[in-house]
Amino acid sequence: MIENTSFKFVKGTFSAEDAKEVMFKLIQSKISYHQLEAFSISERTSANVDHIQKRIFELNETKNDLETIIALAKKENKKLKIDGTITIEFID
C-alpha cells in the first residue's frame, strides 16, 4: 500500500506585496487551468461544466478574501506567514 504524501508547497514569511504576488499567481494559475478545462470540454462535448464554473467562482472568492487580508497587512505594516501543504493520496 502506498502512503499518502505531503509536500510543502509554500512556506515562509512574506511582505504583503510578496504574499500577494505568490498567492495571486497560484490562484490565477488554478483559475486559468479550470477555464481551459471548461472550454476544452464544451468544445469537444456537450457535457455539463457547472462543477468547473463553481470551482472558478470559489477560487475568485478566495482571491477576494486574500486581497482583503493582504490589504490589511499592508495597512498595518505586517508581514504574513504562509504555510501551504499539498497532500496527495491514492484512491480507488
XYZ file of N, CA, C and O in Angstrom:
368
model
N 0.847 -1.196 0.000
C 0.000 0.000 0.000
C 0.882 1.246 0.000
O 1.824 1.353 0.769
N 0.568 2.179 -0.850
C 1.323 3.421 -0.936
C 0.731 4.422 0.047
O -0.479 4.609 0.126
N 1.612 5.048 0.801
C 1.206 6.029 1.812
C 0.811 7.354 1.161
O 1.234 7.658 0.046
N 0.027 8.130 1.894
C -0.243 9.495 1.465
C 1.067 10.266 1.486
O 1.950 9.985 2.288
N 1.188 11.234 0.625
C 2.395 12.033 0.547
C 2.033 13.500 0.663
O 1.049 13.951 0.088
N 2.841 14.222 1.412
C 2.623 15.662 1.569
C 3.873 16.409 1.137
O 4.991 15.928 1.322
N 3.652 17.585 0.561
C 4.731 18.454 0.131
C 4.480 19.857 0.663
O 3.351 20.332 0.627
N 5.531 20.496 1.125
C 5.423 21.915 1.493
C 5.442 22.694 0.190
O 6.438 22.729 -0.514
N 4.338 23.266 -0.162
C 4.199 23.967 -1.432
C 4.621 25.422 -1.301
O 5.313 25.960 -2.142
N 4.175 26.055 -0.234
C 4.558 27.430 0.070
C 4.849 27.477 1.555
O 4.047 27.012 2.360
N 6.000 28.012 1.900
C 6.331 28.137 3.320
C 7.266 29.317 3.486
O 8.283 29.410 2.815
N 6.869 30.215 4.360
C 7.746 31.346 4.631
C 7.001 32.544 5.162
O 5.780 32.538 5.300
N 7.777 33.567 5.466
C 7.239 34.843 5.913
C 7.440 35.832 4.776
O 8.536 35.943 4.227
N 6.369 36.528 4.423
C 6.369 37.382 3.243
C 5.879 38.780 3.583
O 5.004 38.952 4.435
N 6.410 39.764 2.870
C 5.826 41.096 2.929
C 4.437 40.996 2.296
O 4.134 40.025 1.593
N 3.618 41.995 2.522
C 2.272 41.978 1.937
C 2.342 41.896 0.415
O 1.610 41.118 -0.210
N 3.244 42.648 -0.188
C 3.371 42.637 -1.648
C 3.845 41.285 -2.171
O 3.332 40.790 -3.171
N 4.831 40.689 -1.499
C 5.325 39.376 -1.927
C 4.261 38.298 -1.729
O 4.093 37.423 -2.578
N 3.534 38.367 -0.616
C 2.459 37.407 -0.364
C 1.392 37.520 -1.448
O 0.895 36.511 -1.952
N 1.075 38.746 -1.819
C 0.078 38.969 -2.873
C 0.549 38.356 -4.180
O -0.215 37.655 -4.854
N 1.799 38.582 -4.531
C 2.324 38.043 -5.785
C 2.307 36.518 -5.785
O 1.831 35.897 -6.740
N 2.789 35.901 -4.714
C 2.838 34.438 -4.641
C 1.436 33.841 -4.679
O 1.143 32.953 -5.487
N 0.565 34.323 -3.816
C -0.761 33.728 -3.690
C -1.622 33.996 -4.925
O -2.330 33.105 -5.391
N -1.555 35.200 -5.468
C -2.364 35.508 -6.642
C -1.916 34.715 -7.862
O -2.728 34.293 -8.668
N -0.617 34.507 -7.994
C -0.136 33.706 -9.121
C -0.605 32.259 -8.987
O -0.981 31.638 -9.990
N -0.590 31.722 -7.783
C -1.083 30.355 -7.577
C -2.569 30.253 -7.898
O -3.000 29.355 -8.624
N -3.341 31.177 -7.368
C -4.787 31.143 -7.604
C -5.106 31.387 -9.074
O -5.944 30.692 -9.650
N -4.432 32.348 -9.684
C -4.704 32.627 -11.093
C -4.344 31.435 -11.972
O -5.036 31.149 -12.948
N -3.301 30.720 -11.605
C -2.923 29.520 -12.346
C -4.027 28.473 -12.277
O -4.377 27.840 -13.276
N -4.605 28.292 -11.095
C -5.713 27.346 -10.931
C -6.953 27.806 -11.701
O -7.625 27.003 -12.339
N -7.250 29.098 -11.655
C -8.400 29.626 -12.390
C -8.205 29.391 -13.887
O -9.113 28.909 -14.576
N -7.017 29.704 -14.386
C -6.731 29.503 -15.816
C -6.845 28.040 -16.205
O -7.382 27.717 -17.270
N -6.360 27.162 -15.347
C -6.470 25.720 -15.610
C -7.933 25.317 -15.770
O -8.302 24.634 -16.723
N -8.778 25.750 -14.835
C -10.193 25.376 -14.881
C -10.919 26.022 -16.058
O -11.802 25.406 -16.661
N -10.555 27.255 -16.392
C -11.164 27.902 -17.559
C -10.828 27.146 -18.843
O -11.704 26.927 -19.685
N -9.585 26.750 -18.982
C -9.172 25.981 -20.147
C -9.856 24.623 -20.175
O -10.309 24.163 -21.224
N -9.966 23.995 -19.011
C -10.654 22.700 -18.912
C -12.117 22.835 -19.342
O -12.617 22.024 -20.130
N -12.801 23.852 -18.850
C -14.208 24.070 -19.198
C -14.350 24.337 -20.703
O -15.253 23.792 -21.353
N -13.476 25.161 -21.241
C -13.519 25.459 -22.672
C -13.298 24.188 -23.493
O -14.038 23.916 -24.444
N -12.315 23.411 -23.109
C -11.994 22.179 -23.834
C -13.162 21.202 -23.809
O -13.531 20.630 -24.836
N -13.774 21.032 -22.657
C -14.912 20.118 -22.540
C -16.088 20.615 -23.375
O -16.715 19.841 -24.089
N -16.369 21.912 -23.294
C -17.512 22.450 -24.038
C -17.291 22.410 -25.549
O -18.245 22.299 -26.311
N -16.044 22.489 -25.989
C -15.748 22.398 -27.422
C -15.867 20.961 -27.938
O -16.260 20.742 -29.074
N -15.501 19.995 -27.109
C -15.496 18.596 -27.542
C -16.835 17.899 -27.336
O -17.200 17.017 -28.107
N -17.540 18.277 -26.289
C -18.789 17.589 -25.947
C -19.824 18.595 -25.487
O -19.546 19.789 -25.389
N -20.969 18.083 -25.162
C -21.991 18.946 -24.570
C -22.116 18.661 -23.075
O -23.150 18.919 -22.474
N -21.033 18.145 -22.491
C -21.043 17.803 -21.071
C -21.223 19.053 -20.210
O -20.838 20.162 -20.586
N -21.806 18.851 -19.074
C -22.050 19.919 -18.120
C -20.738 20.332 -17.458
O -20.002 19.499 -16.958
N -20.461 21.613 -17.441
C -19.248 22.127 -16.809
C -19.572 23.004 -15.591
O -18.737 23.782 -15.132
N -20.777 22.826 -15.057
C -21.192 23.631 -13.899
C -20.252 23.452 -12.717
O -19.956 24.410 -12.003
N -19.777 22.220 -12.499
C -18.880 21.972 -11.370
C -17.562 22.726 -11.547
O -16.971 23.197 -10.569
N -17.122 22.887 -12.775
C -15.897 23.640 -13.046
C -16.145 25.134 -12.824
O -15.329 25.825 -12.208
N -17.288 25.625 -13.312
C -17.631 27.030 -13.107
C -17.771 27.348 -11.618
O -17.375 28.435 -11.165
N -18.310 26.399 -10.861
C -18.436 26.581 -9.414
C -17.060 26.703 -8.771
O -16.838 27.549 -7.898
N -16.107 25.878 -9.213
C -14.757 25.927 -8.660
C -14.082 27.251 -9.007
O -13.394 27.839 -8.164
N -14.291 27.740 -10.219
C -13.728 29.036 -10.616
C -14.297 30.142 -9.729
O -13.560 31.016 -9.253
N -15.594 30.088 -9.463
C -16.235 31.061 -8.577
C -15.619 31.003 -7.178
O -15.308 32.039 -6.581
N -15.433 29.783 -6.653
C -14.825 29.615 -5.323
C -13.411 30.186 -5.273
O -13.033 30.846 -4.296
N -12.642 29.938 -6.314
C -11.274 30.455 -6.357
C -11.262 31.978 -6.421
O -10.427 32.632 -5.772
N -12.196 32.561 -7.158
C -12.291 34.024 -7.202
C -12.693 34.599 -5.849
O -12.201 35.663 -5.447
N -13.566 33.905 -5.126
C -13.926 34.342 -3.774
C -12.709 34.283 -2.846
O -12.490 35.189 -2.047
N -11.935 33.212 -2.969
C -10.715 33.076 -2.173
C -9.753 34.215 -2.492
O -9.142 34.802 -1.594
N -9.629 34.529 -3.764
C -8.754 35.627 -4.195
C -9.206 36.944 -3.571
O -8.388 37.724 -3.082
N -10.512 37.182 -3.543
C -11.050 38.405 -2.929
C -10.767 38.437 -1.429
O -10.400 39.483 -0.886
N -10.949 37.304 -0.765
C -10.665 37.221 0.673
C -9.187 37.498 0.947
O -8.838 38.223 1.888
N -8.322 36.904 0.139
C -6.883 37.132 0.294
C -6.530 38.596 0.077
O -5.687 39.154 0.786
N -7.168 39.210 -0.898
C -6.906 40.620 -1.175
C -7.224 41.478 0.053
O -6.472 42.394 0.389
N -8.309 41.148 0.732
C -8.693 41.878 1.945
C -7.656 41.684 3.043
O -7.230 42.648 3.689
N -7.231 40.448 3.251
C -6.240 40.132 4.286
C -4.910 40.816 3.987
O -4.287 41.414 4.870
N -4.489 40.755 2.739
C -3.207 41.347 2.346
C -3.252 42.866 2.459
O -2.289 43.494 2.911
N -4.367 43.468 2.092
C -4.516 44.930 2.216
C -4.425 45.346 3.680
O -3.791 46.364 4.006
N -5.020 44.564 4.565
C -4.954 44.858 5.996
C -3.517 44.730 6.500
O -3.040 45.579 7.267
N -2.817 43.687 6.073
C -1.415 43.506 6.470
C -0.565 44.681 6.001
O 0.279 45.191 6.745
N -0.810 45.117 4.796
C -0.057 46.254 4.240
C -0.360 47.525 5.022
O 0.549 48.276 5.383
N -1.644 47.750 5.302
C -2.056 48.938 6.039
C -1.428 48.975 7.428
O -1.019 50.031 7.909
N -1.330 47.801 8.077
C -0.783 47.723 9.432
C 0.708 47.408 9.447
O 1.274 47.143 10.504
N 1.323 47.438 8.251
C 2.748 47.187 8.109
C 3.166 45.850 8.756
O 4.150 45.773 9.485
N 2.393 44.813 8.449
C 2.650 43.467 8.979
C 3.144 42.558 7.872
O 2.832 42.753 6.703
N 3.910 41.566 8.272
C 4.299 40.506 7.345
C 3.295 39.372 7.487
O 2.551 39.307 8.465
N 3.296 38.480 6.525
C 2.371 37.350 6.544
C 3.152 36.046 6.498
O 4.029 35.872 5.644
N 2.825 35.153 7.405
C 3.418 33.827 7.401
C 2.471 32.903 6.645
O 1.297 32.792 6.989
N 2.996 32.266 5.613
C 2.182 31.371 4.793
C 2.770 29.977 4.883
O 3.971 29.781 4.737
N 1.907 29.017 5.155
C 2.320 27.620 5.247
C 1.289 26.792 4.490
O 0.204 26.540 4.987
N 1.633 26.419 3.282
C 0.699 25.686 2.440
C 1.246 24.309 2.101
O 2.324 24.184 1.525
N 0.513 23.308 2.496
C 0.919 21.925 2.252
C -0.024 21.281 1.238
O -1.236 21.450 1.313
N 0.546 20.541 0.309
C -0.220 19.769 -0.665
C -0.150 18.319 -0.215
O 0.937 17.775 0.019
N -1.297 17.674 -0.092
C -1.348 16.271 0.282
C -1.888 15.477 -0.903
O -2.923 15.839 -1.473
N -1.185 14.420 -1.244
C -1.592 13.552 -2.346
C -1.870 12.165 -1.769
O -1.069 11.632 -1.014
N -3.035 11.626 -2.125
C -3.370 10.290 -1.659
C -3.916 9.463 -2.801
O -4.510 9.987 -3.740
N -3.678 8.184 -2.712
C -4.202 7.245 -3.704
C -5.609 6.857 -3.309
O -5.883 6.570 -2.151
N -6.510 6.864 -4.291
C -7.895 6.459 -4.036
C -8.318 5.486 -5.125
O -7.734 5.433 -6.199
N -9.323 4.716 -4.832
C -9.860 3.764 -5.807
C -10.989 4.384 -6.591
O -11.665 5.258 -6.186
